[in-house]
Each structure stands twice: as structure tokens, then as C-alpha cells.
Short mmCIF file of C-alpha atoms in Angstrom, two decimals:
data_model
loop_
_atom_site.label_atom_id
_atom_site.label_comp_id
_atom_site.label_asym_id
_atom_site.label_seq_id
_atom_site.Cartn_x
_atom_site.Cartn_y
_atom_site.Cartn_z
CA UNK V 123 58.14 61.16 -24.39
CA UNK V 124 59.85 64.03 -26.27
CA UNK V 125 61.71 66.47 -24.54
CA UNK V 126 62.31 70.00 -26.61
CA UNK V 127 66.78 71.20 -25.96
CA UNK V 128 64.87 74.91 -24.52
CA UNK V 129 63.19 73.43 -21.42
CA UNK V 130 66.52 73.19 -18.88
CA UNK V 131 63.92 71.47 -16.47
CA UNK V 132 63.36 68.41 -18.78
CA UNK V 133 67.18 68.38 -20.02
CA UNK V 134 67.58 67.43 -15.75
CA UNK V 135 64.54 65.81 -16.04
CA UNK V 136 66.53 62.81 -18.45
CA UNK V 137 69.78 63.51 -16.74
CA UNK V 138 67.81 62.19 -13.69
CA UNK V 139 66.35 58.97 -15.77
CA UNK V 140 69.74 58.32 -16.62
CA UNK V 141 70.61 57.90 -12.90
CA UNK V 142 68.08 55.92 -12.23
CA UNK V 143 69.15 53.40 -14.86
CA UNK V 144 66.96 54.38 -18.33
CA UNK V 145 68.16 55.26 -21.20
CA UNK V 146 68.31 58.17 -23.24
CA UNK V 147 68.75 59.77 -26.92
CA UNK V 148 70.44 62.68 -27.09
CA UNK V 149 71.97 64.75 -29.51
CA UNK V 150 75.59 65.35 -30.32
CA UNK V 151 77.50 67.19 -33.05
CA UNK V 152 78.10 63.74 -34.92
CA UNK V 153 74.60 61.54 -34.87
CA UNK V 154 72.13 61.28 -32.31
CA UNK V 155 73.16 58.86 -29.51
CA UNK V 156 71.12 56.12 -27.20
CA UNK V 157 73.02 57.12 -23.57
CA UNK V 158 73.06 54.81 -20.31
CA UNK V 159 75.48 55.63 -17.46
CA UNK V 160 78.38 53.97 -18.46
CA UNK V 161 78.87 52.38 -14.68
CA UNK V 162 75.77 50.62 -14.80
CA UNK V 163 76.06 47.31 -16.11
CA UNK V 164 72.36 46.75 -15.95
CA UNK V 165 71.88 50.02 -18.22
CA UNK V 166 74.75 49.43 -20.36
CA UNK V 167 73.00 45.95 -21.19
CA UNK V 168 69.62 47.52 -22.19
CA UNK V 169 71.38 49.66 -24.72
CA UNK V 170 72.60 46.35 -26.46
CA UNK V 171 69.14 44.84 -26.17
CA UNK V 172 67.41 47.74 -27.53
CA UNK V 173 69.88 47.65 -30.63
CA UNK V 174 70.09 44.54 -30.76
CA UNK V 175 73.94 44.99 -30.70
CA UNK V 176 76.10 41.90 -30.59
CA UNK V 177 77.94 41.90 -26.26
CA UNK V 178 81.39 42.05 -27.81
CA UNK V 179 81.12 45.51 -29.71
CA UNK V 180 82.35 48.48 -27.94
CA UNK V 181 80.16 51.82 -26.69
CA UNK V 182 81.71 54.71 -25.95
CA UNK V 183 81.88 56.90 -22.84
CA UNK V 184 80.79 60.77 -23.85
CA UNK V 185 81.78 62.68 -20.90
CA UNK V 186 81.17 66.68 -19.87
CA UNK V 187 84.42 69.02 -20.81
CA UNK V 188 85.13 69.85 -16.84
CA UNK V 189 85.63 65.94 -16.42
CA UNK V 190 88.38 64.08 -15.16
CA UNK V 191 89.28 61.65 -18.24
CA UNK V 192 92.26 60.27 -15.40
CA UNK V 193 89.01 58.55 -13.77
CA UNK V 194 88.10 56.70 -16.63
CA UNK V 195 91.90 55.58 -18.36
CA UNK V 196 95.02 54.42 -16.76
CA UNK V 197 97.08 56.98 -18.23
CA UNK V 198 96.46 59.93 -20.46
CA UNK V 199 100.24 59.94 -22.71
CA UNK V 200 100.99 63.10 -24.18
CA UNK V 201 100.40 62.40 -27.66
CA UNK V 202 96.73 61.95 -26.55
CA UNK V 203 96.57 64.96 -24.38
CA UNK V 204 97.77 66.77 -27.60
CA UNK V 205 94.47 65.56 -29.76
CA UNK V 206 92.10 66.69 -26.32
CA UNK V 207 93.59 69.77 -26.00
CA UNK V 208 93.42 70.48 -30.30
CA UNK V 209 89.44 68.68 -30.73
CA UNK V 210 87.78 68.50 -27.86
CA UNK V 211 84.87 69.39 -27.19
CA UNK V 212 84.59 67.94 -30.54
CA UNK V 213 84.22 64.97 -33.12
CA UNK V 214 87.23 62.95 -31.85
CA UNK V 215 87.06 59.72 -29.87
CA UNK V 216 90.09 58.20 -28.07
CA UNK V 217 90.69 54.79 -27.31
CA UNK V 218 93.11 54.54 -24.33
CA UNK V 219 93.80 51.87 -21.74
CA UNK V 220 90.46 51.61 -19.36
CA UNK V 221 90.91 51.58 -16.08
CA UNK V 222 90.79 48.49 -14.11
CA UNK V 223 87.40 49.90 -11.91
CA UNK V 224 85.60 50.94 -14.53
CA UNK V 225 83.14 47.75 -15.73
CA UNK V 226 84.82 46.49 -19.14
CA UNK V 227 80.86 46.09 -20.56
CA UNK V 228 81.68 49.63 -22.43
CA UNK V 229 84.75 48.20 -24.00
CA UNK V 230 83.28 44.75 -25.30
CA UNK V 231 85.60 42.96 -23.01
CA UNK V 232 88.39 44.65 -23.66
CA UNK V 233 91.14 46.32 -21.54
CA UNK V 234 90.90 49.42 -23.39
CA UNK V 235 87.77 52.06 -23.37
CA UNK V 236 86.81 54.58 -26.44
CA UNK V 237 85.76 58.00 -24.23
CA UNK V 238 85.39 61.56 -26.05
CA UNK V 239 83.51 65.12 -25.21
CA UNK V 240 80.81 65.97 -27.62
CA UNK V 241 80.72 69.74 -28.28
CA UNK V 242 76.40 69.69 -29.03
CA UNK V 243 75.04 72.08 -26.82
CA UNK V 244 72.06 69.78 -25.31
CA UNK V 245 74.75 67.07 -25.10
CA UNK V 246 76.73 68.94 -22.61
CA UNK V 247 74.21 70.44 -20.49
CA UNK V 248 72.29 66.77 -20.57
CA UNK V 249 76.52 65.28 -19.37
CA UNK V 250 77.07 68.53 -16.93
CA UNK V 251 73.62 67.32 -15.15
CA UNK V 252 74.38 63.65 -15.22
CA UNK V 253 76.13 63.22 -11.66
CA UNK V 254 77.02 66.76 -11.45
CA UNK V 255 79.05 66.22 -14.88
CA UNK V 256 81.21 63.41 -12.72
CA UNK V 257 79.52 60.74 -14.74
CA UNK V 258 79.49 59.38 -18.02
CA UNK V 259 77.18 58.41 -20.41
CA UNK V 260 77.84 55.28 -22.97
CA UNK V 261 76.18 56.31 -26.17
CA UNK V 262 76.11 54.45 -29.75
CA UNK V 263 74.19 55.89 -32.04
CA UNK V 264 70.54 56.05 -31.26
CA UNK V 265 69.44 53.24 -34.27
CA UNK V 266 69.33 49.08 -34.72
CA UNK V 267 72.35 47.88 -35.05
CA UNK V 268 74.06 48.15 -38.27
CA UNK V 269 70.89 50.35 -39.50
CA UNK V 270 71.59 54.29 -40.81
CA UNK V 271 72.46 56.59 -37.36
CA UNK V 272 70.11 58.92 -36.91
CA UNK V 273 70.86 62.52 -37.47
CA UNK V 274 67.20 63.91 -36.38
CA UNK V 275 64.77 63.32 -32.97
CA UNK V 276 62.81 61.94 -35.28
CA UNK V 277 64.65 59.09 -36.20
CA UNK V 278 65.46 58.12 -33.04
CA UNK V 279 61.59 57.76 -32.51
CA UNK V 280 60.99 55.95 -35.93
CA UNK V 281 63.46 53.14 -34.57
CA UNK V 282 62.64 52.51 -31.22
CA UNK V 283 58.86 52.95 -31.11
CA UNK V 284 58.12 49.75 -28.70
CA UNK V 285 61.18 51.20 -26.36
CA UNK V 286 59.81 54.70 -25.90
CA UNK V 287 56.04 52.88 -25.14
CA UNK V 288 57.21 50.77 -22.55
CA UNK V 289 59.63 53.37 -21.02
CA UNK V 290 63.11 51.48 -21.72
CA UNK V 291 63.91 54.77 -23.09
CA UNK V 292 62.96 57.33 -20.75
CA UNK V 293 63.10 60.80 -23.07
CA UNK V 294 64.04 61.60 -26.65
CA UNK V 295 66.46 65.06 -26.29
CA UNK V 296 65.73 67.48 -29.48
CA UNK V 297 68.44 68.79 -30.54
CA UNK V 298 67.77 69.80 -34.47
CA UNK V 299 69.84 67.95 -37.41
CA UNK V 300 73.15 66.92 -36.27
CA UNK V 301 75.92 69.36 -37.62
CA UNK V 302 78.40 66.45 -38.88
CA UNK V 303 76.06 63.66 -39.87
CA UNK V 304 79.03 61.70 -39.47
CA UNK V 305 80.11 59.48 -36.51
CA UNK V 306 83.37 60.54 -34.58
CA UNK V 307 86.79 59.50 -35.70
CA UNK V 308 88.12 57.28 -33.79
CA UNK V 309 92.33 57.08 -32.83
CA UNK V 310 93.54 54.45 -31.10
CA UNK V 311 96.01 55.50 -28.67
CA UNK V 312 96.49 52.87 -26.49
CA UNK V 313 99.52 50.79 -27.92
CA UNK V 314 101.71 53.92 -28.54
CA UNK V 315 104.48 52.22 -27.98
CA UNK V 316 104.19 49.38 -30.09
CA UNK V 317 102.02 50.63 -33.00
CA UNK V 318 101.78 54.81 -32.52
CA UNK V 319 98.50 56.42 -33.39
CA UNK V 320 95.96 53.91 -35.25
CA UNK V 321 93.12 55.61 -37.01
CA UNK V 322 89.99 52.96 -36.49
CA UNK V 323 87.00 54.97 -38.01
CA UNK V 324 87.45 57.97 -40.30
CA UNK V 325 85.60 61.09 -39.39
CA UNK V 326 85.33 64.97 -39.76
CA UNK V 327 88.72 65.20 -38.08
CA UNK V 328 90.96 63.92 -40.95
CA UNK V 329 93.79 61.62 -40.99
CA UNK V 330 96.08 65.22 -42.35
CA UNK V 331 94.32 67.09 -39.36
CA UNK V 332 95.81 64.13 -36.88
CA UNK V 333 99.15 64.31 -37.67
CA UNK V 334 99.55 67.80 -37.77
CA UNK V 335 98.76 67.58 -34.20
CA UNK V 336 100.32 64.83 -33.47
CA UNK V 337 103.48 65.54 -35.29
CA UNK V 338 103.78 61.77 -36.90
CA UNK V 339 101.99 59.43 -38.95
CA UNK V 340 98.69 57.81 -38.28
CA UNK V 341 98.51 54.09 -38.75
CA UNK V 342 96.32 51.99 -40.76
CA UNK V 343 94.31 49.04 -38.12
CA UNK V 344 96.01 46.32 -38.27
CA UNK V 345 94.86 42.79 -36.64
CA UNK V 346 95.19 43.41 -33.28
CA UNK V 347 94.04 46.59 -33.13
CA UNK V 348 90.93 46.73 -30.53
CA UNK V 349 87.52 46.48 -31.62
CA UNK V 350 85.91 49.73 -32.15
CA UNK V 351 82.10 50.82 -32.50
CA UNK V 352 81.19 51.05 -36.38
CA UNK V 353 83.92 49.35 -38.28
CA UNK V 354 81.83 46.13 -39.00
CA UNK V 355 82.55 45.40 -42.96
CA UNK V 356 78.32 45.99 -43.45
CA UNK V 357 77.14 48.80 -41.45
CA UNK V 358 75.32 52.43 -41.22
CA UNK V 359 72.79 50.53 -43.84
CA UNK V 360 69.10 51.40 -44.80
CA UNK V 361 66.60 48.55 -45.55
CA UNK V 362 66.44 48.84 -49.30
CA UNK V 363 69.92 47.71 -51.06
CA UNK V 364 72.16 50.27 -51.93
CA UNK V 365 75.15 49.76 -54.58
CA UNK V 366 77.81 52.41 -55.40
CA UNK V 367 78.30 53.23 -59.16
CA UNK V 368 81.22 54.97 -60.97
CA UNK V 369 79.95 57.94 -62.55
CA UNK V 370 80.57 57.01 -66.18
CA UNK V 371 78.74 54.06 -65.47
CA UNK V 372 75.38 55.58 -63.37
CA UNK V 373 73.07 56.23 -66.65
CA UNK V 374 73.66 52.80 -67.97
CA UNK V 375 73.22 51.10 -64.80
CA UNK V 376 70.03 53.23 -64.02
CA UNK V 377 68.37 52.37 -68.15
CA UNK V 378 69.52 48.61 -67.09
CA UNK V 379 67.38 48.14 -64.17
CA UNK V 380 64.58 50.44 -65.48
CA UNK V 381 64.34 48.04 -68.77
CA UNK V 382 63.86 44.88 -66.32
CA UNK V 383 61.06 46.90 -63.96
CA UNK V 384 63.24 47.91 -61.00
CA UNK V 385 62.38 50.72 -59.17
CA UNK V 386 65.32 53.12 -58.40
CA UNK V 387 66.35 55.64 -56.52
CA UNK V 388 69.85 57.53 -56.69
CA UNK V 389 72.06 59.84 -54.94
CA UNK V 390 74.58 61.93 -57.30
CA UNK V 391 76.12 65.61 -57.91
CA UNK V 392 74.16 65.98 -60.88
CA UNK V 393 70.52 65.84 -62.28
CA UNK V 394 70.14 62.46 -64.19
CA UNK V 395 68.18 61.61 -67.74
CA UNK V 396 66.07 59.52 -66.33
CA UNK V 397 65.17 62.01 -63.33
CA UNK V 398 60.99 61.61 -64.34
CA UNK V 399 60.97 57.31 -64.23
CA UNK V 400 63.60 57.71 -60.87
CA UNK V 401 60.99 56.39 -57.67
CA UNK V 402 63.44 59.19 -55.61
CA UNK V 403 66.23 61.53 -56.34
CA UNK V 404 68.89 63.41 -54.28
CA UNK V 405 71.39 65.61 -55.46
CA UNK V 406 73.93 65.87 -53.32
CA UNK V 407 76.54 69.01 -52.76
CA UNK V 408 80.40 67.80 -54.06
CA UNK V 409 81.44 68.91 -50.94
CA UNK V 410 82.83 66.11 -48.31
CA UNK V 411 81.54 68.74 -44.88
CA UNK V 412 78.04 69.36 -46.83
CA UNK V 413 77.88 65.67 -48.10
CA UNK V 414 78.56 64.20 -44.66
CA UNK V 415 75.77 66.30 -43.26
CA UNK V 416 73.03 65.15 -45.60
CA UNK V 417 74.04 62.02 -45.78
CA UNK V 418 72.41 60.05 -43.49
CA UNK V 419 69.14 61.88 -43.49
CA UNK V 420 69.27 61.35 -47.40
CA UNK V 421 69.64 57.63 -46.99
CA UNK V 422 66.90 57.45 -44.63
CA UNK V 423 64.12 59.45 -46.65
CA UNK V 424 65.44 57.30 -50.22
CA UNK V 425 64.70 54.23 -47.70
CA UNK V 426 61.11 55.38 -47.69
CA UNK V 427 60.57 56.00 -51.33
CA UNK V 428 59.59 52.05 -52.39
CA UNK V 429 62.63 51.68 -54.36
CA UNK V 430 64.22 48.41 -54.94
CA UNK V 431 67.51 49.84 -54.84
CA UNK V 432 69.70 53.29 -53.78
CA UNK V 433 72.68 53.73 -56.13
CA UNK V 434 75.08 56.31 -55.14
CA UNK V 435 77.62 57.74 -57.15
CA UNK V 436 80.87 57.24 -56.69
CA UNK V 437 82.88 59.87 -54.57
CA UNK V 438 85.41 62.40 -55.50
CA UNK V 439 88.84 60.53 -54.25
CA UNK V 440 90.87 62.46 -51.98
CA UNK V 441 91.92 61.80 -48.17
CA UNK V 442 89.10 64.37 -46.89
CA UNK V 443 86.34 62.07 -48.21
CA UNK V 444 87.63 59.50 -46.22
CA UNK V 445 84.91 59.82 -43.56
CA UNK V 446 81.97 59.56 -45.96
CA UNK V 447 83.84 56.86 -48.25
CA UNK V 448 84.17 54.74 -45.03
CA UNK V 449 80.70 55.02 -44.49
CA UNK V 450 79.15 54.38 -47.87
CA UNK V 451 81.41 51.69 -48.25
CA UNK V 452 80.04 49.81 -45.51
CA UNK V 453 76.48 50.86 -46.37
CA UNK V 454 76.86 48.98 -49.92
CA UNK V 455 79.43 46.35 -48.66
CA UNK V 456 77.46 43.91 -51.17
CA UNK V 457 77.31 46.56 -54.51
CA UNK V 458 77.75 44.28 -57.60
CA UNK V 459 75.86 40.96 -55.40
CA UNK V 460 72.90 43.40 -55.15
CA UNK V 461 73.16 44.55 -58.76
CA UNK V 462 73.23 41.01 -60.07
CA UNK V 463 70.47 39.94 -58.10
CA UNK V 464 67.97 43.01 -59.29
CA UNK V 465 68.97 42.70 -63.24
CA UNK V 466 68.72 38.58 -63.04
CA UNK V 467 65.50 38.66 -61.12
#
């Protein structure tokens, strides 16, 4: 089933599914999201078997903007009410101390729990009808685990076809594209003390944007920082193999696997020679907002083309491409492996 953001009836209609223990995709402002009540273990579970997400990786909790966070953390410290207060409803997830009633199969096992307030429209009337907005909804992004998050309805569909037929997942929300494209950043604020602010994820809110809040630095992880959801070395990754090329060496890395038959597809600012033999093309804005947005959708239709590889060109450097960087990194964690593979074979 496929329920269109203008009906308010079927918007209830899932918040109601959710309550009763199915799960549900739903927009946000970042990627599309597969939602269960977060206090369900039973539900929570399903999400992981629908992925196909390994028990010991985090969800986190989206919750509606009236709610109170104190339900869900042990403490809310003032550096952390700072970041609410400057990005939420918004892109931002925190990772604070969870509190001891809430069921640690959101956090992976941990003591800690990564909640945040989407600012999508059909994401907060879908929360505010959820348990009369008291509840909250753990969401990863609405795809197979470690495949590209969805940024479209439609892709939500295209991955879980068998979980929509046998009514695992109750209703699809539309929502259009997602605005970001981009998963949330996520801070970890929950050893202050000991290790201040620890960025986990990159995202639309920057590390600069952060600590002008914040009024300090923001660390880098370090070993014991908690898990979080989407910082696996290979992630957000289509099915064809996709290897990131500096741009001085894109046109000699394209002729090389065109001489030995490969079929290729490539993402870059700029039209390529070799645009007419290229099985897909996407030129891509040099923008890090506009890039972010396309991204994922981009990946997705290249996936479909019958390419043996995606290369992407390299990115611009600079601390607001983090988000994207992060991303693409993961997405061609095995670059020159794939590259040797394709020009030996």
C-alpha cells in the first residue's frame, strides 16, 4: 500500500499501524526512513529483519517537536540543549545517555540512545499522530542494510517488495524527494565530561556550524565512542562497484576500462570525451547542498544502467563537503581493489 502526504486520514491511518506493531516508511528532510515504535521490542526487531541489519547497530528514535526528550535520556546537559534549541526540528541527531526504561534494542545494547526531530512535514504530522506525539518512532533509513538510502517513495518500494506484499510494512508515506539526500549528523553528547562533543557521522549541519553553537571544538570518534547508525567502513552502496577518481586522472581511467570492454558509468562536474561510449552519465552541480541532494537518487538510477562500474570524481576538499565525502567514501570503500579487478579481468 501507498499512502499519498495530502490524505490526513491515511497519514493516521499508518500512525495507527505503527501502534499496532507494523512498520512504516516515511519521509524526513534527510532520507526516507523504515519507522517502528521505538518501545516495541517485537517491532524494533522486524525493522532489523527487514534490513537485514546486524542486532548490535543502533536505530534512532525520531520524535514530534512538542515531545518530552527528558522521557527518553537521563539528562539533557546544556551543551545539548544548545544544538536542540539552534537545529531542531532539523538534520541533527543526538546521542545522549538512554534512559534506564526505555528498551536498549534502539541503542544496539548500549547505555546511550541517538533521538532527533525531523523537520519533513509528513514526518511530523505521521510523529504528532503516533501516541498523540508521546511516542517515538525508531527509523533507519528505509533500504537493505548497507545499500544506497532512499531519497524517493519509490525506492522504498523497489527494496522491500516481499515486505509491503505480506504486510510487514503496513504503508509507504509519500513525501516527494528528500530535501537533504543526506543522513543526519550525528554528535555524540553523552561523555561530555570526558571527551566533549564527538561528531560520529557528518551531515548538512557542519562540524563549523557545531561549534559555533556550541562555543568549543568538536571531536574526532575515537575508540570508545558508541556505535552509531551509518559509520560502517562500507556503506550507503549500490550493487554495481563504484571507485572514486581524482579528476586529472578520470579520462584515462575511463579510455582504460573502455579499451578492455568495461562498461562505465560516471558521476563528475563536467561533460566527459567519452560521453557517447559512457553506458550512463551524471553531471553533478559543484555545490556540496545541491550535490548532497542528488546524490543518492543519482547512485541509484547509475545502479540501473548495466554498467560494470560507477566512478565518481573526486570532491572539491573543504570541511562543508564533509557530509558527502563521508558518504562516498564509504560507498567506494574498495576503489583501487575494484579498479584492479575490472582492468585485469
Amino acid at each position: 500500500m501507498r499512502l499519498r502526504l495530502n490524505s490526513t486520514e491515511q497519514i493516521l491511518a499508518a500512525a495507527r499501524a505503527l501502534e499496532q506493531g507494523a512498520l512504516v516508511g516515511f519521509p524526513t528532510e534527510t532520507v526516507y526512513g523504515l519507522g517502528a515504535d521505538a518501545e516495541n521490542i517485537n517491532a524494533v526487531a522486524n525493522i532489523y529483519q527487514a534490513k537485514g541489519r546486524p542486532s548490535n547497530h543502533p536505530v534512532i528514535v525520531h520524535v514530534a517537536p512538542e515531545a518530552d526528550i527528558s522521557y527518553w535520556v537521563q539528562e539533557i546537559p546544556a551543551p545539548a540543549q544548545a544544538l536542540i534549541d539552534a537545529f531542531w526540528p532539523g538534520p541533527l541527531t543526538l546521542i545522549l545517555k538512554r534512559a534506564e526504561h526505555i528498551p536498549d534494542a534502539v541503542s544496539g545494547g548500549q547505555d546511550s540512545i541517538g533521538i532527533r526531530c525531523p523537520s519533513h512535514p509528513v514526518a511530523q504530522a505521521l510523529l504528532r499522530a503516533f501516541k498523540d506525539g508521546k511516542g517515538g518512532v525508531a527509523a533507519p533509513s528505509a533500504n537493505k542494510f548497507g545499500h544506497v538510502s532512499p531519497t524517493k517513495a519509490e525506492h522504498v518500494i523497489e527494496e522491500f517488495p516481499a515486505e509491503i506484499a505480506n504486510g510487514m510494512i503496513a504503508a509507504v508515506l509519500d513525501g516527494g524527494q528528500s530535501d537533504v539526500g543526506i543522513e543526519s549528523t550525528i554528535v555524540d553528547m553523552s561523555r561530555l565530561a570526558t571527551h566533549g562533543p564527538v561528531l560520529l557521522r557528518p551531515g548538512h549541519i557542519t562540524a563549523l556550524q557545531l561549534e559555533q553553537v556550541l562555543g568549543m571544538a568538536v571531536n574526532a570518534p575515537d575508540q570508545a565512542a558508541p556505535r552509531a547508525s551509518g559509520t560502517l567502513e562500507a556503506h550507503y552502496a549500490p550493487s554495481t562497484p563504484v571507485a572514486m577518481v581524482a579528476v586529472e586522472d578520470l579520462e584515462s581511467t575511463v579510455n582504460q576500462l573502455l579499451i578492455v570492454g568495461k562498461r562505465v558509468a560516471v558521476m563528475a562536474y563536467q561533460p566527459h570525451s567519452a560521453n557517447a561510449q559512457l553506458q550512463g552519465w551524471r553531471q553533478l552541480n559543484p555545490d556540496p547542498i545541491s550535490y548532497a541532494h542528488d546524490l543518492y537518487a543519482d547512485l541509484r538510477e547509475l545502479d540501473h544502467v548495466g554498467a560494470d562500474i560507477i566512478l565518481v570524481e573526486a570532491l572539491p576538499v573543504g570541511r562543508e563537503w564533509q557530509g558527502v565525502a563521508d558518504r562516498l567514501r564509504r560507498a567506494a570503500f574498495d576503489s583501487q581493489g575494484v579498479l584492479e579487478r575490472l582492468l585485469i579481468n
